[in-house]
Amino acid sequence: MTEATAPALQSRHAIDSSFMMKVFYVFAALALLSLGISMGGKWLGRSIALAGHTDDATLREIVIGNNVISAPSNMIRFDRQRTDGVASRLDLYLRWPQMDGYSDAARDDFNHANGSRNVIFLSFGERMMSRDMSGRLEPIYSTMLVQPGQPGPSGVELFMFNEKSGYLNEMLAVARQTDGEAFVARCLAGESAEESLAPCERDIHVGKDLSLTYRFPLALLADWQALEATVRAKAASLLKTAG
């Protein structure tokens, strides 16, 4: 080997070594990227499968006014609300009649597979009105109804709202409870009711100056007594302050 070629060979070896290191780093980066995609794909696949639900049953404590509500994450409807702390509102959803939250076993119910409608929606918030829906029947709703009403299921009477009421395509469901107080719920009517997962709505007073609005499928009007009792019992079990 001549003195002229020695530096050239050394330079060539240095270039080859540098090139091989670059190749190594490229393959290492690709391997890490592949691993990341695999793990991310599994996470994304699970995220898509859950579709905003969670099967996490960790209890969360949410403070609304002077009330503490303790509910598992899988009953809390929105991800942003699945945290401890102070809030102005809490939205839950539960499977009827089990009154449980989302789980893999209940996936079809919460995703309304095959047109199933057996999920009810509960919303807690600070009380804005002095009367709940039952208390508003005589002083407010009665002046807006078309008389006479039509018979509904299980002793429920259905009234359409008049044109001046502002409740277009809605009806009022009224029934008498054993204590004499009226069960009152507003429900969508016609095509709007058919398209909605929970077209009926009722609000009640619970806790300390707290209002609970619950929405439910129209078919549950036939079981309104059990529905009312079950919702009240569930609300009482979630509230950790005397009310």
PDB file of C-alpha atoms in Angstrom:
ATOM      1  CA  MET A   1       0.000   0.000   0.000  1.00  0.00           C
ATOM      2  CA  THR A   2       1.353   3.350  -0.939  1.00  0.00           C
ATOM      3  CA  GLU A   3       1.417   6.378   1.275  1.00  0.00           C
ATOM      4  CA  ALA A   4      -1.096   8.024  -1.084  1.00  0.00           C
ATOM      5  CA  THR A   5      -3.688   5.313  -0.778  1.00  0.00           C
ATOM      6  CA  ALA A   6      -3.579   4.874   3.012  1.00  0.00           C
ATOM      7  CA  PRO A   7      -5.409   8.116   3.866  1.00  0.00           C
ATOM      8  CA  ALA A   8      -7.972   7.333   1.178  1.00  0.00           C
ATOM      9  CA  LEU A   9      -8.706   3.928   2.672  1.00  0.00           C
ATOM     10  CA  GLN A  10      -8.950   5.372   6.150  1.00  0.00           C
ATOM     11  CA  SER A  11     -11.369   7.989   4.859  1.00  0.00           C
ATOM     12  CA  ARG A  12     -13.397   5.279   3.121  1.00  0.00           C
ATOM     13  CA  HIS A  13     -13.584   3.198   6.315  1.00  0.00           C
ATOM     14  CA  ALA A  14     -14.703   6.274   8.227  1.00  0.00           C
ATOM     15  CA  ILE A  15     -17.445   6.986   5.662  1.00  0.00           C
ATOM     16  CA  ASP A  16     -18.589   3.336   5.716  1.00  0.00           C
ATOM     17  CA  SER A  17     -18.689   3.347   9.511  1.00  0.00           C
ATOM     18  CA  SER A  18     -20.643   6.620   9.557  1.00  0.00           C
ATOM     19  CA  PHE A  19     -23.049   5.286   6.934  1.00  0.00           C
ATOM     20  CA  MET A  20     -23.646   2.060   8.871  1.00  0.00           C
ATOM     21  CA  MET A  21     -24.345   4.014  12.041  1.00  0.00           C
ATOM     22  CA  LYS A  22     -26.881   6.124  10.181  1.00  0.00           C
ATOM     23  CA  VAL A  23     -28.520   2.962   8.819  1.00  0.00           C
ATOM     24  CA  PHE A  24     -28.600   1.517  12.332  1.00  0.00           C
ATOM     25  CA  TYR A  25     -30.262   4.646  13.695  1.00  0.00           C
ATOM     26  CA  VAL A  26     -32.803   4.640  10.857  1.00  0.00           C
ATOM     27  CA  PHE A  27     -33.755   1.008  11.533  1.00  0.00           C
ATOM     28  CA  ALA A  28     -33.907   1.662  15.274  1.00  0.00           C
ATOM     29  CA  ALA A  29     -36.169   4.651  14.670  1.00  0.00           C
ATOM     30  CA  LEU A  30     -38.372   2.578  12.363  1.00  0.00           C
ATOM     31  CA  ALA A  31     -38.585  -0.166  14.991  1.00  0.00           C
ATOM     32  CA  LEU A  32     -39.627   2.350  17.650  1.00  0.00           C
ATOM     33  CA  LEU A  33     -42.113   3.906  15.254  1.00  0.00           C
ATOM     34  CA  SER A  34     -43.564   0.500  14.467  1.00  0.00           C
ATOM     35  CA  LEU A  35     -43.890  -0.264  18.172  1.00  0.00           C
ATOM     36  CA  GLY A  36     -45.526   3.102  18.758  1.00  0.00           C
ATOM     37  CA  ILE A  37     -47.977   2.560  15.913  1.00  0.00           C
ATOM     38  CA  SER A  38     -48.803  -0.901  17.236  1.00  0.00           C
ATOM     39  CA  MET A  39     -49.424   0.345  20.752  1.00  0.00           C
ATOM     40  CA  GLY A  40     -51.220   3.436  19.504  1.00  0.00           C
ATOM     41  CA  GLY A  41     -53.337   1.303  17.207  1.00  0.00           C
ATOM     42  CA  LYS A  42     -54.395  -0.885  20.091  1.00  0.00           C
ATOM     43  CA  TRP A  43     -55.221   2.188  22.198  1.00  0.00           C
ATOM     44  CA  LEU A  44     -57.054   3.867  19.315  1.00  0.00           C
ATOM     45  CA  GLY A  45     -58.918   0.671  18.520  1.00  0.00           C
ATOM     46  CA  ARG A  46     -60.105   0.434  22.105  1.00  0.00           C
ATOM     47  CA  SER A  47     -60.952   4.141  22.117  1.00  0.00           C
ATOM     48  CA  ILE A  48     -63.041   3.764  18.967  1.00  0.00           C
ATOM     49  CA  ALA A  49     -64.719   0.656  20.368  1.00  0.00           C
ATOM     50  CA  LEU A  50     -65.645   2.526  23.552  1.00  0.00           C
ATOM     51  CA  ALA A  51     -66.967   5.461  21.492  1.00  0.00           C
ATOM     52  CA  GLY A  52     -66.693   7.909  24.363  1.00  0.00           C
ATOM     53  CA  HIS A  53     -67.764   5.391  27.024  1.00  0.00           C
ATOM     54  CA  THR A  54     -65.532   4.069  29.772  1.00  0.00           C
ATOM     55  CA  ASP A  55     -65.686   0.881  31.806  1.00  0.00           C
ATOM     56  CA  ASP A  56     -63.607   2.495  34.564  1.00  0.00           C
ATOM     57  CA  ALA A  57     -65.594   2.156  37.799  1.00  0.00           C
ATOM     58  CA  THR A  58     -63.423   4.543  39.829  1.00  0.00           C
ATOM     59  CA  LEU A  59     -65.623   6.621  42.128  1.00  0.00           C
ATOM     60  CA  ARG A  60     -65.604  10.370  41.517  1.00  0.00           C
ATOM     61  CA  GLU A  61     -66.776  12.979  43.985  1.00  0.00           C
ATOM     62  CA  ILE A  62     -68.407  16.000  42.377  1.00  0.00           C
ATOM     63  CA  VAL A  63     -69.495  18.993  44.423  1.00  0.00           C
ATOM     64  CA  ILE A  64     -72.520  20.980  43.238  1.00  0.00           C
ATOM     65  CA  GLY A  65     -73.527  23.729  45.633  1.00  0.00           C
ATOM     66  CA  ASN A  66     -73.892  22.112  49.061  1.00  0.00           C
ATOM     67  CA  ASN A  67     -74.115  18.616  47.633  1.00  0.00           C
ATOM     68  CA  VAL A  68     -71.517  15.913  47.115  1.00  0.00           C
ATOM     69  CA  ILE A  69     -72.345  13.339  44.444  1.00  0.00           C
ATOM     70  CA  SER A  70     -70.308  10.143  44.402  1.00  0.00           C
ATOM     71  CA  ALA A  71     -70.603   8.321  41.094  1.00  0.00           C
ATOM     72  CA  PRO A  72     -68.400   5.828  39.217  1.00  0.00           C
ATOM     73  CA  SER A  73     -66.744   7.083  36.049  1.00  0.00           C
ATOM     74  CA  ASN A  74     -68.640   4.597  33.896  1.00  0.00           C
ATOM     75  CA  MET A  75     -71.933   6.262  34.887  1.00  0.00           C
ATOM     76  CA  ILE A  76     -70.684   9.732  33.980  1.00  0.00           C
ATOM     77  CA  ARG A  77     -71.690  10.532  30.442  1.00  0.00           C
ATOM     78  CA  PHE A  78     -68.957  12.939  29.361  1.00  0.00           C
ATOM     79  CA  ASP A  79     -65.203  12.439  29.681  1.00  0.00           C
ATOM     80  CA  ARG A  80     -64.596  16.036  30.820  1.00  0.00           C
ATOM     81  CA  GLN A  81     -66.832  15.428  33.859  1.00  0.00           C
ATOM     82  CA  ARG A  82     -65.032  12.261  34.979  1.00  0.00           C
ATOM     83  CA  THR A  83     -62.959  14.011  37.594  1.00  0.00           C
ATOM     84  CA  ASP A  84     -63.247  15.012  41.228  1.00  0.00           C
ATOM     85  CA  GLY A  85     -64.024  18.604  42.093  1.00  0.00           C
ATOM     86  CA  VAL A  86     -66.540  21.418  41.956  1.00  0.00           C
ATOM     87  CA  ALA A  87     -68.967  21.577  39.029  1.00  0.00           C
ATOM     88  CA  SER A  88     -72.166  23.342  38.057  1.00  0.00           C
ATOM     89  CA  ARG A  89     -73.665  20.233  36.453  1.00  0.00           C
ATOM     90  CA  LEU A  90     -73.214  16.476  36.306  1.00  0.00           C
ATOM     91  CA  ASP A  91     -74.593  14.271  33.524  1.00  0.00           C
ATOM     92  CA  LEU A  92     -75.048  10.550  34.061  1.00  0.00           C
ATOM     93  CA  TYR A  93     -76.461   7.709  31.988  1.00  0.00           C
ATOM     94  CA  LEU A  94     -77.656   4.372  33.303  1.00  0.00           C
ATOM     95  CA  ARG A  95     -79.061   1.188  31.888  1.00  0.00           C
ATOM     96  CA  TRP A  96     -82.666   0.384  32.736  1.00  0.00           C
ATOM     97  CA  PRO A  97     -83.717  -1.460  34.824  1.00  0.00           C
ATOM     98  CA  GLN A  98     -80.289  -2.429  36.226  1.00  0.00           C
ATOM     99  CA  MET A  99     -79.384   1.229  36.876  1.00  0.00           C
ATOM    100  CA  ASP A 100     -75.723   0.471  36.234  1.00  0.00           C
ATOM    101  CA  GLY A 101     -73.088   2.233  34.146  1.00  0.00           C
ATOM    102  CA  TYR A 102     -71.249   1.246  31.019  1.00  0.00           C
ATOM    103  CA  SER A 103     -69.478  -2.108  30.872  1.00  0.00           C
ATOM    104  CA  ASP A 104     -68.484  -4.550  28.184  1.00  0.00           C
ATOM    105  CA  ALA A 105     -71.517  -6.664  29.057  1.00  0.00           C
ATOM    106  CA  ALA A 106     -73.792  -3.618  28.645  1.00  0.00           C
ATOM    107  CA  ARG A 107     -72.088  -2.330  25.487  1.00  0.00           C
ATOM    108  CA  ASP A 108     -75.007  -3.068  23.143  1.00  0.00           C
ATOM    109  CA  ASP A 109     -77.454  -1.274  25.431  1.00  0.00           C
ATOM    110  CA  PHE A 110     -75.350   1.880  25.634  1.00  0.00           C
ATOM    111  CA  ASN A 111     -74.680   1.825  21.892  1.00  0.00           C
ATOM    112  CA  HIS A 112     -78.402   1.271  21.217  1.00  0.00           C
ATOM    113  CA  ALA A 113     -77.635  -1.789  19.116  1.00  0.00           C
ATOM    114  CA  ASN A 114     -80.544  -3.096  17.056  1.00  0.00           C
ATOM    115  CA  GLY A 115     -82.587  -0.035  18.005  1.00  0.00           C
ATOM    116  CA  SER A 116     -82.630  -0.796  21.730  1.00  0.00           C
ATOM    117  CA  ARG A 117     -83.770   2.075  23.936  1.00  0.00           C
ATOM    118  CA  ASN A 118     -83.262   1.254  27.577  1.00  0.00           C
ATOM    119  CA  VAL A 119     -80.824   3.925  28.733  1.00  0.00           C
ATOM    120  CA  ILE A 120     -81.966   6.827  30.892  1.00  0.00           C
ATOM    121  CA  PHE A 121     -80.115  10.113  31.292  1.00  0.00           C
ATOM    122  CA  LEU A 122     -79.801  11.978  34.599  1.00  0.00           C
ATOM    123  CA  SER A 123     -78.593  15.564  34.991  1.00  0.00           C
ATOM    124  CA  PHE A 124     -77.888  17.135  38.374  1.00  0.00           C
ATOM    125  CA  GLY A 125     -77.692  20.916  38.660  1.00  0.00           C
ATOM    126  CA  GLU A 126     -78.369  23.732  41.090  1.00  0.00           C
ATOM    127  CA  ARG A 127     -82.063  24.421  41.527  1.00  0.00           C
ATOM    128  CA  MET A 128     -83.203  27.335  39.357  1.00  0.00           C
ATOM    129  CA  MET A 129     -86.965  27.195  40.001  1.00  0.00           C
ATOM    130  CA  SER A 130     -88.912  27.006  43.242  1.00  0.00           C
ATOM    131  CA  ARG A 131     -91.238  24.322  41.841  1.00  0.00           C
ATOM    132  CA  ASP A 132     -90.365  21.070  40.179  1.00  0.00           C
ATOM    133  CA  MET A 133     -92.330  19.731  37.206  1.00  0.00           C
ATOM    134  CA  SER A 134     -95.106  18.316  39.372  1.00  0.00           C
ATOM    135  CA  GLY A 135     -95.425  21.643  41.179  1.00  0.00           C
ATOM    136  CA  ARG A 136     -95.689  23.511  37.860  1.00  0.00           C
ATOM    137  CA  LEU A 137     -98.688  21.496  36.674  1.00  0.00           C
ATOM    138  CA  GLU A 138    -101.508  23.621  38.073  1.00  0.00           C
ATOM    139  CA  PRO A 139    -100.074  27.153  37.986  1.00  0.00           C
ATOM    140  CA  ILE A 140     -98.306  26.884  34.629  1.00  0.00           C
ATOM    141  CA  TYR A 141     -98.885  23.818  32.463  1.00  0.00           C
ATOM    142  CA  SER A 142    -102.646  23.566  33.002  1.00  0.00           C
ATOM    143  CA  THR A 143    -103.158  26.887  31.189  1.00  0.00           C
ATOM    144  CA  MET A 144    -101.304  25.605  28.106  1.00  0.00           C
ATOM    145  CA  LEU A 145    -103.020  22.266  27.533  1.00  0.00           C
ATOM    146  CA  VAL A 146    -105.568  21.174  24.981  1.00  0.00           C
ATOM    147  CA  GLN A 147    -108.530  19.608  26.753  1.00  0.00           C
ATOM    148  CA  PRO A 148    -109.548  16.862  27.046  1.00  0.00           C
ATOM    149  CA  GLY A 149    -106.508  14.642  27.303  1.00  0.00           C
ATOM    150  CA  GLN A 150    -106.118  11.196  25.794  1.00  0.00           C
ATOM    151  CA  PRO A 151    -105.698   7.997  27.826  1.00  0.00           C
ATOM    152  CA  GLY A 152    -102.158   6.653  27.924  1.00  0.00           C
ATOM    153  CA  PRO A 153    -100.553   3.568  29.496  1.00  0.00           C
ATOM    154  CA  SER A 154    -100.873   2.653  33.180  1.00  0.00           C
ATOM    155  CA  GLY A 155    -103.267   5.448  34.115  1.00  0.00           C
ATOM    156  CA  VAL A 156    -101.257   8.176  32.374  1.00  0.00           C
ATOM    157  CA  GLU A 157    -103.236  10.931  30.650  1.00  0.00           C
ATOM    158  CA  LEU A 158    -101.655  12.606  27.632  1.00  0.00           C
ATOM    159  CA  PHE A 159    -102.294  16.267  26.818  1.00  0.00           C
ATOM    160  CA  MET A 160    -101.147  18.172  23.758  1.00  0.00           C
ATOM    161  CA  PHE A 161     -99.897  21.737  24.259  1.00  0.00           C
ATOM    162  CA  ASN A 162    -101.795  24.555  22.579  1.00  0.00           C
ATOM    163  CA  GLU A 163    -100.213  26.652  19.823  1.00  0.00           C
ATOM    164  CA  LYS A 164     -99.442  29.590  22.125  1.00  0.00           C
ATOM    165  CA  SER A 165     -97.552  27.509  24.674  1.00  0.00           C
ATOM    166  CA  GLY A 166     -94.246  27.409  22.801  1.00  0.00           C
ATOM    167  CA  TYR A 167     -94.047  23.629  23.243  1.00  0.00           C
ATOM    168  CA  LEU A 168     -94.553  22.594  19.634  1.00  0.00           C
ATOM    169  CA  ASN A 169     -94.668  18.867  18.928  1.00  0.00           C
ATOM    170  CA  GLU A 170     -94.730  18.109  22.643  1.00  0.00           C
ATOM    171  CA  MET A 171     -97.238  16.586  25.003  1.00  0.00           C
ATOM    172  CA  LEU A 172     -97.624  16.438  28.758  1.00  0.00           C
ATOM    173  CA  ALA A 173     -97.943  13.085  30.493  1.00  0.00           C
ATOM    174  CA  VAL A 174     -99.828  13.272  33.807  1.00  0.00           C
ATOM    175  CA  ALA A 175    -100.609  10.567  36.344  1.00  0.00           C
ATOM    176  CA  ARG A 176    -101.546  10.525  40.017  1.00  0.00           C
ATOM    177  CA  GLN A 177     -99.186   8.946  42.512  1.00  0.00           C
ATOM    178  CA  THR A 178    -100.349   7.154  45.640  1.00  0.00           C
ATOM    179  CA  ASP A 179     -99.577  10.212  47.781  1.00  0.00           C
ATOM    180  CA  GLY A 180    -101.780  12.354  45.575  1.00  0.00           C
ATOM    181  CA  GLU A 181     -98.922  14.264  43.970  1.00  0.00           C
ATOM    182  CA  ALA A 182     -98.935  14.289  40.199  1.00  0.00           C
ATOM    183  CA  PHE A 183     -96.334  12.542  38.106  1.00  0.00           C
ATOM    184  CA  VAL A 184     -95.661  14.985  35.271  1.00  0.00           C
ATOM    185  CA  ALA A 185     -93.348  14.567  32.284  1.00  0.00           C
ATOM    186  CA  ARG A 186     -92.948  16.432  29.007  1.00  0.00           C
ATOM    187  CA  CYS A 187     -92.556  14.208  25.968  1.00  0.00           C
ATOM    188  CA  LEU A 188     -91.869  14.777  22.314  1.00  0.00           C
ATOM    189  CA  ALA A 189     -94.676  13.729  20.000  1.00  0.00           C
ATOM    190  CA  GLY A 190     -94.889  12.274  16.506  1.00  0.00           C
ATOM    191  CA  GLU A 191     -91.761  11.733  14.413  1.00  0.00           C
ATOM    192  CA  SER A 192     -89.612  13.653  16.891  1.00  0.00           C
ATOM    193  CA  ALA A 193     -90.406  11.067  19.557  1.00  0.00           C
ATOM    194  CA  GLU A 194     -89.626   8.187  17.214  1.00  0.00           C
ATOM    195  CA  GLU A 195     -86.213   9.621  16.358  1.00  0.00           C
ATOM    196  CA  SER A 196     -85.205  10.412  19.948  1.00  0.00           C
ATOM    197  CA  LEU A 197     -83.538   7.903  22.268  1.00  0.00           C
ATOM    198  CA  ALA A 198     -85.142   9.489  25.322  1.00  0.00           C
ATOM    199  CA  PRO A 199     -88.034  11.759  24.298  1.00  0.00           C
ATOM    200  CA  CYS A 200     -89.578  12.149  27.776  1.00  0.00           C
ATOM    201  CA  GLU A 201     -88.245  14.483  30.451  1.00  0.00           C
ATOM    202  CA  ARG A 202     -89.077  15.048  34.084  1.00  0.00           C
ATOM    203  CA  ASP A 203     -87.396  17.134  36.786  1.00  0.00           C
ATOM    204  CA  ILE A 204     -87.593  16.689  40.551  1.00  0.00           C
ATOM    205  CA  HIS A 205     -86.029  18.339  43.586  1.00  0.00           C
ATOM    206  CA  VAL A 206     -83.369  16.342  45.434  1.00  0.00           C
ATOM    207  CA  GLY A 207     -80.584  16.989  47.920  1.00  0.00           C
ATOM    208  CA  LYS A 208     -79.931  20.530  49.126  1.00  0.00           C
ATOM    209  CA  ASP A 209     -81.362  22.955  46.573  1.00  0.00           C
ATOM    210  CA  LEU A 210     -80.517  20.527  43.793  1.00  0.00           C
ATOM    211  CA  SER A 211     -82.570  19.738  40.694  1.00  0.00           C
ATOM    212  CA  LEU A 212     -82.473  16.382  38.951  1.00  0.00           C
ATOM    213  CA  THR A 213     -83.726  16.132  35.376  1.00  0.00           C
ATOM    214  CA  TYR A 214     -84.121  12.654  33.997  1.00  0.00           C
ATOM    215  CA  ARG A 215     -84.878  11.723  30.404  1.00  0.00           C
ATOM    216  CA  PHE A 216     -86.233   8.351  29.418  1.00  0.00           C
ATOM    217  CA  PRO A 217     -87.682   6.349  26.483  1.00  0.00           C
ATOM    218  CA  LEU A 218     -91.361   6.849  25.723  1.00  0.00           C
ATOM    219  CA  ALA A 219     -92.051   3.155  26.353  1.00  0.00           C
ATOM    220  CA  LEU A 220     -91.175   3.606  30.042  1.00  0.00           C
ATOM    221  CA  LEU A 221     -94.305   5.692  30.590  1.00  0.00           C
ATOM    222  CA  ALA A 222     -96.040   2.333  30.988  1.00  0.00           C
ATOM    223  CA  ASP A 223     -93.783   1.695  33.998  1.00  0.00           C
ATOM    224  CA  TRP A 224     -93.786   5.243  35.368  1.00  0.00           C
ATOM    225  CA  GLN A 225     -94.328   4.300  39.018  1.00  0.00           C
ATOM    226  CA  ALA A 226     -91.311   1.982  39.151  1.00  0.00           C
ATOM    227  CA  LEU A 227     -89.281   4.470  37.099  1.00  0.00           C
ATOM    228  CA  GLU A 228     -89.962   7.345  39.484  1.00  0.00           C
ATOM    229  CA  ALA A 229     -89.242   5.283  42.588  1.00  0.00           C
ATOM    230  CA  THR A 230     -86.062   3.803  41.121  1.00  0.00           C
ATOM    231  CA  VAL A 231     -84.682   7.165  39.969  1.00  0.00           C
ATOM    232  CA  ARG A 232     -85.327   8.748  43.363  1.00  0.00           C
ATOM    233  CA  ALA A 233     -83.678   5.821  45.140  1.00  0.00           C
ATOM    234  CA  LYS A 234     -80.667   5.975  42.819  1.00  0.00           C
ATOM    235  CA  ALA A 235     -80.291   9.721  43.339  1.00  0.00           C
ATOM    236  CA  ALA A 236     -80.424   9.240  47.111  1.00  0.00           C
ATOM    237  CA  SER A 237     -77.695   6.584  46.921  1.00  0.00           C
ATOM    238  CA  LEU A 238     -75.420   8.867  44.902  1.00  0.00           C
ATOM    239  CA  LEU A 239     -75.870  11.887  47.144  1.00  0.00           C
ATOM    240  CA  LYS A 240     -73.467  11.825  50.086  1.00  0.00           C
ATOM    241  CA  THR A 241     -74.987  14.836  51.847  1.00  0.00           C
ATOM    242  CA  ALA A 242     -78.290  14.731  53.639  1.00  0.00           C
ATOM    243  CA  GLY A 243     -81.050  16.296  51.570  1.00  0.00           C
TER     244      GLY A 243
END
